[in-house]
Amino acid sequence: MGPSLRALCAAAGAAWRQSFPLGGRDVARWFPGHMAKGLKKMQSSLKLVDCIVEVHDARIPLSGRNPLFQETLGLKPHLLILNKMDLADLGEQQKILQHLEGQGVRNVIFTNCLKDENVQQVIPRVMELVGSSCRYHRAGRTGLLGASAVTLLGPPPKLARPRLSLQNLEYCLMVIGVPNVGKSSLINSLRRQHLRRGKATRVGGEPGITRAVLSRIQVCERPLMFLLDTPGVLAPQIASVETGLKLALCGTVLDHLVGEEMLADYLLFTLNRHQLFGYVQHYGLGEASDDVATVLKQVAVRLGKTRKVKVLTGTGDVTVIQPNYTAAARDFLRAFRCGLLGPVMLDQDIL
């Protein structure tokens, strides 16, 4: 974007909205229940799990995490993966880490699982967390170690406690998170790096690809490590309408439940508020605008997304060509989610 265009966009800022109208919206209908069945299945599998790996979207590092995870699964060592770092503006990464530490989260890794960025840090960090947990400080009762450890190490001598080696034990992790944050992508990335194998689980750009707690998936040979993939589980109550809109922008629910044009309007409001004018350049617009109808009309015309509509007049039906605002809104959201509008931090207001 040239300096003149940036100056033009900045000059228009005085007319931009200072707040987004949030009242009167029923957030509950956007989210398909609190998915209690999946959470109960996770709880029932906890006895098999050594470490919880929570995956969340780096564009909303402080918003939208399910508090039930901490309440029901928080007894295990916990690692937070902030995925899609390539799509997030991480200029204030240290502030993000400070906020998370204030929430009790001290083990955080930023990743881009599609390109395997920083994923190599995950298994060493898991070994460190599990190694310092109570699993390796028990009183030598092999019944607590699990069948895999007994098989590997053999029965302990009657008069001596077994000496445990982290390298000899089998690890089992559970991957959790809200929908569509990259849990399956993390599993596939770990397998690529440590097993040189292809996909073990489906990956999609829509929420709901993983619908059940699956059987164990091996992700590493040395140390021997397995992982349980789980369905995305949203909180039973979203903290605010704006948090719901942030989650929806990141694709945690199907767009039509919220409304593509409403989401496009909130995205436009957010980009303008943070002076992120990548959309002007991407779509070849003359200037930034705070009116979503104006922007979507230009996008639709530029992309050829129009439709024929019959209009009743005094002389009969007349067919006119109108911009397809919904199709334009879908493309606007797709461009944002693919990073074509530049990196964005949706939690900038919190920071």
GROMACS .gro file of N, CA and C in nm, residues 122-207:
model
  258
  122VAL      N    1   0.731  -2.930   2.069
  122VAL     CA    2   0.619  -2.984   2.146
  122VAL      C    3   0.659  -3.107   2.227
  123ILE      N    4   0.720  -3.206   2.164
  123ILE     CA    5   0.750  -3.331   2.235
  123ILE      C    6   0.854  -3.311   2.345
  124PRO      N    7   0.964  -3.237   2.321
  124PRO     CA    8   1.055  -3.210   2.434
  124PRO      C    9   0.987  -3.139   2.550
  125ARG      N   10   0.897  -3.044   2.520
  125ARG     CA   11   0.828  -2.974   2.629
  125ARG      C   12   0.734  -3.068   2.703
  126VAL      N   13   0.666  -3.157   2.630
  126VAL     CA   14   0.578  -3.254   2.695
  126VAL      C   15   0.659  -3.346   2.786
  127MET      N   16   0.773  -3.394   2.739
  127MET     CA   17   0.857  -3.480   2.822
  127MET      C   18   0.902  -3.409   2.949
  128GLU      N   19   0.933  -3.281   2.935
  128GLU     CA   20   0.975  -3.202   3.051
  128GLU      C   21   0.860  -3.189   3.152
  129LEU      N   22   0.740  -3.161   3.101
  129LEU     CA   23   0.625  -3.144   3.190
  129LEU      C   24   0.587  -3.275   3.259
  130VAL      N   25   0.583  -3.381   3.182
  130VAL     CA   26   0.545  -3.511   3.239
  130VAL      C   27   0.653  -3.560   3.335
  131GLY      N   28   0.778  -3.536   3.299
  131GLY     CA   29   0.887  -3.580   3.385
  131GLY      C   30   0.888  -3.514   3.520
  132SER      N   31   0.835  -3.392   3.529
  132SER     CA   32   0.830  -3.321   3.657
  132SER      C   33   0.697  -3.341   3.729
  133SER      N   34   0.608  -3.422   3.671
  133SER     CA   35   0.478  -3.446   3.735
  133SER      C   36   0.487  -3.563   3.830
  134CYS      N   37   0.376  -3.589   3.901
  134CYS     CA   38   0.377  -3.694   4.004
  134CYS      C   39   0.390  -3.833   3.946
  135ARG      N   40   0.371  -3.851   3.815
  135ARG     CA   41   0.380  -3.986   3.757
  135ARG      C   42   0.517  -4.048   3.783
  136TYR      N   43   0.621  -3.964   3.786
  136TYR     CA   44   0.756  -4.015   3.802
  136TYR      C   45   0.810  -3.997   3.943
  137HIS      N   46   0.719  -3.973   4.038
  137HIS     CA   47   0.761  -3.959   4.177
  137HIS      C   48   0.675  -4.045   4.267
  138ARG      N   49   0.625  -4.154   4.212
  138ARG     CA   50   0.540  -4.241   4.291
  138ARG      C   51   0.625  -4.339   4.371
  139ALA      N   52   0.558  -4.413   4.459
  139ALA     CA   53   0.630  -4.496   4.556
  139ALA      C   54   0.668  -4.632   4.501
  140GLY      N   55   0.679  -4.645   4.370
  140GLY     CA   56   0.728  -4.769   4.314
  140GLY      C   57   0.622  -4.874   4.291
  141ARG      N   58   0.494  -4.838   4.302
  141ARG     CA   59   0.388  -4.936   4.280
  141ARG      C   60   0.361  -4.944   4.131
  142THR      N   61   0.397  -5.054   4.069
  142THR     CA   62   0.388  -5.064   3.924
  142THR      C   63   0.245  -5.058   3.874
  143GLY      N   64   0.149  -5.088   3.961
  143GLY     CA   65   0.010  -5.078   3.918
  143GLY      C   66  -0.027  -4.937   3.876
  144LEU      N   67   0.044  -4.837   3.930
  144LEU     CA   68   0.015  -4.699   3.895
  144LEU      C   69   0.083  -4.656   3.767
  145LEU      N   70   0.178  -4.737   3.719
  145LEU     CA   71   0.252  -4.698   3.601
  145LEU      C   72   0.179  -4.732   3.472
  146GLY      N   73   0.086  -4.824   3.479
  146GLY     CA   74   0.014  -4.864   3.358
  146GLY      C   75   0.077  -4.987   3.299
  147ALA      N   76   0.000  -5.059   3.218
  147ALA     CA   77   0.043  -5.186   3.161
  147ALA      C   78   0.162  -5.169   3.070
  148SER      N   79   0.168  -5.058   2.997
  148SER     CA   80   0.277  -5.041   2.901
  148SER      C   81   0.411  -5.032   2.973
  149ALA      N   82   0.415  -4.962   3.088
  149ALA     CA   83   0.540  -4.949   3.160
  149ALA      C   84   0.584  -5.083   3.217
  150VAL      N   85   0.488  -5.164   3.269
  150VAL     CA   86   0.522  -5.295   3.324
  150VAL      C   87   0.577  -5.385   3.214
  151THR      N   88   0.516  -5.377   3.096
  151THR     CA   89   0.562  -5.459   2.985
  151THR      C   90   0.704  -5.422   2.945
  152LEU      N   91   0.732  -5.293   2.944
  152LEU     CA   92   0.863  -5.247   2.900
  152LEU      C   93   0.971  -5.276   3.004
  153LEU      N   94   0.937  -5.255   3.131
  153LEU     CA   95   1.039  -5.264   3.234
  153LEU      C   96   1.045  -5.400   3.303
  154GLY      N   97   0.935  -5.478   3.292
  154GLY     CA   98   0.929  -5.604   3.362
  154GLY      C   99   0.890  -5.584   3.507
  155PRO      N  100   0.856  -5.692   3.579
  155PRO     CA  101   0.814  -5.679   3.720
  155PRO      C  102   0.931  -5.634   3.806
  156PRO      N  103   0.906  -5.549   3.906
  156PRO     CA  104   1.014  -5.500   3.991
  156PRO      C  105   1.062  -5.608   4.087
  157PRO      N  106   1.186  -5.599   4.128
  157PRO     CA  107   1.235  -5.692   4.231
  157PRO      C  108   1.154  -5.674   4.358
  158LYS      N  109   1.141  -5.783   4.434
  158LYS     CA  110   1.058  -5.778   4.554
  158LYS      C  111   1.113  -5.682   4.657
  159LEU      N  112   1.244  -5.669   4.665
  159LEU     CA  113   1.303  -5.589   4.772
  159LEU      C  114   1.357  -5.455   4.721
  160ALA      N  115   1.330  -5.422   4.596
  160ALA     CA  116   1.384  -5.296   4.543
  160ALA      C  117   1.279  -5.228   4.457
  161ARG      N  118   1.279  -5.097   4.459
  161ARG     CA  119   1.189  -5.021   4.376
  161ARG      C  120   1.243  -5.014   4.233
  162PRO      N  121   1.156  -5.013   4.134
  162PRO     CA  122   1.204  -5.004   3.996
  162PRO      C  123   1.263  -4.867   3.968
  163ARG      N  124   1.367  -4.866   3.889
  163ARG     CA  125   1.426  -4.739   3.845
  163ARG      C  126   1.362  -4.702   3.711
  164LEU      N  127   1.297  -4.587   3.707
  164LEU     CA  128   1.221  -4.547   3.590
  164LEU      C  129   1.305  -4.457   3.500
  165SER      N  130   1.296  -4.481   3.373
  165SER     CA  131   1.361  -4.397   3.274
  165SER      C  132   1.254  -4.336   3.185
  166LEU      N  133   1.262  -4.203   3.165
  166LEU     CA  134   1.162  -4.137   3.081
  166LEU      C  135   1.163  -4.193   2.940
  167GLN      N  136   1.281  -4.237   2.893
  167GLN     CA  137   1.292  -4.288   2.756
  167GLN      C  138   1.225  -4.424   2.741
  168ASN      N  139   1.207  -4.498   2.852
  168ASN     CA  140   1.153  -4.633   2.843
  168ASN      C  141   1.002  -4.637   2.857
  169LEU      N  142   0.941  -4.525   2.892
  169LEU     CA  143   0.798  -4.527   2.919
  169LEU      C  144   0.719  -4.483   2.797
  170GLU      N  145   0.596  -4.524   2.796
  170GLU     CA  146   0.505  -4.486   2.688
  170GLU      C  147   0.424  -4.365   2.733
  171TYR      N  148   0.417  -4.266   2.648
  171TYR     CA  149   0.342  -4.144   2.678
  171TYR      C  150   0.208  -4.147   2.604
  172CYS      N  151   0.108  -4.090   2.669
  172CYS     CA  152  -0.020  -4.072   2.602
  172CYS      C  153  -0.067  -3.928   2.627
  173LEU      N  154  -0.091  -3.855   2.519
  173LEU     CA  155  -0.135  -3.717   2.528
  173LEU      C  156  -0.281  -3.707   2.484
  174MET      N  157  -0.348  -3.602   2.528
  174MET     CA  158  -0.482  -3.573   2.479
  174MET      C  159  -0.481  -3.431   2.421
  175VAL      N  160  -0.525  -3.418   2.296
  175VAL     CA  161  -0.534  -3.288   2.231
  175VAL      C  162  -0.676  -3.236   2.245
  176ILE      N  163  -0.690  -3.115   2.300
  176ILE     CA  164  -0.821  -3.056   2.322
  176ILE      C  165  -0.824  -2.915   2.263
  177GLY      N  166  -0.943  -2.858   2.253
  177GLY     CA  167  -0.957  -2.722   2.205
  177GLY      C  168  -1.096  -2.699   2.150
  178VAL      N  169  -1.127  -2.572   2.123
  178VAL     CA  170  -1.254  -2.539   2.058
  178VAL      C  171  -1.244  -2.582   1.913
  179PRO      N  172  -1.354  -2.586   1.838
  179PRO     CA  173  -1.348  -2.637   1.700
  179PRO      C  174  -1.259  -2.553   1.607
  180ASN      N  175  -1.197  -2.623   1.513
  180ASN     CA  176  -1.129  -2.562   1.399
  180ASN      C  177  -1.012  -2.471   1.437
  181VAL      N  178  -0.935  -2.512   1.538
  181VAL     CA  179  -0.815  -2.435   1.574
  181VAL      C  180  -0.687  -2.505   1.531
  182GLY      N  181  -0.699  -2.627   1.477
  182GLY     CA  182  -0.580  -2.695   1.425
  182GLY      C  183  -0.535  -2.815   1.504
  183LYS      N  184  -0.625  -2.880   1.579
  183LYS     CA  185  -0.586  -2.998   1.656
  183LYS      C  186  -0.539  -3.110   1.564
  184SER      N  187  -0.617  -3.139   1.461
  184SER     CA  188  -0.579  -3.245   1.368
  184SER      C  189  -0.453  -3.208   1.291
  185SER      N  190  -0.437  -3.081   1.259
  185SER     CA  191  -0.315  -3.036   1.190
  185SER      C  192  -0.192  -3.058   1.276
  186LEU      N  193  -0.205  -3.038   1.407
  186LEU     CA  194  -0.093  -3.061   1.498
  186LEU      C  195  -0.054  -3.209   1.497
  187ILE      N  196  -0.154  -3.296   1.504
  187ILE     CA  197  -0.125  -3.439   1.503
  187ILE      C  198  -0.051  -3.478   1.375
  188ASN      N  199  -0.100  -3.433   1.262
  188ASN     CA  200  -0.037  -3.468   1.134
  188ASN      C  201   0.103  -3.409   1.123
  189SER      N  202   0.123  -3.290   1.179
  189SER     CA  203   0.256  -3.229   1.176
  189SER      C  204   0.354  -3.309   1.261
  190LEU      N  205   0.311  -3.352   1.379
  190LEU     CA  206   0.397  -3.434   1.465
  190LEU      C  207   0.435  -3.564   1.395
  191ARG      N  208   0.341  -3.626   1.327
  191ARG     CA  209   0.370  -3.751   1.255
  191ARG      C  210   0.467  -3.727   1.139
  192ARG      N  211   0.451  -3.616   1.070
  192ARG     CA  212   0.545  -3.585   0.961
  192ARG      C  213   0.687  -3.570   1.014
  193GLN      N  214   0.700  -3.503   1.128
  193GLN     CA  215   0.833  -3.474   1.179
  193GLN      C  216   0.900  -3.595   1.243
  194HIS      N  217   0.822  -3.675   1.315
  194HIS     CA  218   0.882  -3.780   1.397
  194HIS      C  219   0.866  -3.921   1.340
  195LEU      N  220   0.770  -3.941   1.252
  195LEU     CA  221   0.749  -4.074   1.194
  195LEU      C  222   0.765  -4.076   1.043
  196ARG      N  223   0.776  -3.957   0.983
  196ARG     CA  224   0.785  -3.944   0.836
  196ARG      C  225   0.666  -4.013   0.768
  197ARG      N  226   0.549  -3.996   0.827
  197ARG     CA  227   0.428  -4.056   0.773
  197ARG      C  228   0.327  -3.949   0.739
  198GLY      N  229   0.226  -3.989   0.661
  198GLY     CA  230   0.125  -3.896   0.616
  198GLY      C  231   0.017  -3.872   0.719
  199LYS      N  232  -0.098  -3.827   0.672
  199LYS     CA  233  -0.206  -3.788   0.760
  199LYS      C  234  -0.262  -3.907   0.836
  200ALA      N  235  -0.292  -3.881   0.963
  200ALA     CA  236  -0.359  -3.982   1.045
  200ALA      C  237  -0.501  -3.939   1.075
  201THR      N  238  -0.532  -3.814   1.053
  201THR     CA  239  -0.665  -3.764   1.086
  201THR      C  240  -0.704  -3.654   0.988
  202ARG      N  241  -0.831  -3.641   0.963
  202ARG     CA  242  -0.880  -3.546   0.864
  202ARG      C  243  -0.862  -3.403   0.911
  203VAL      N  244  -0.834  -3.315   0.814
  203VAL     CA  245  -0.819  -3.173   0.841
  203VAL      C  246  -0.917  -3.099   0.752
  204GLY      N  247  -0.985  -3.000   0.807
  204GLY     CA  248  -1.080  -2.922   0.727
  204GLY      C  249  -1.085  -2.778   0.770
  205GLY      N  250  -1.139  -2.693   0.683
  205GLY     CA  251  -1.151  -2.552   0.714
  205GLY      C  252  -1.280  -2.517   0.784
  206GLU      N  253  -1.360  -2.617   0.819
  206GLU     CA  254  -1.486  -2.594   0.888
  206GLU      C  255  -1.485  -2.667   1.021
  207PRO      N  256  -1.559  -2.616   1.120
  207PRO     CA  257  -1.567  -2.686   1.248
  207PRO      C  258  -1.643  -2.816   1.235
   0.00000   0.00000   0.00000
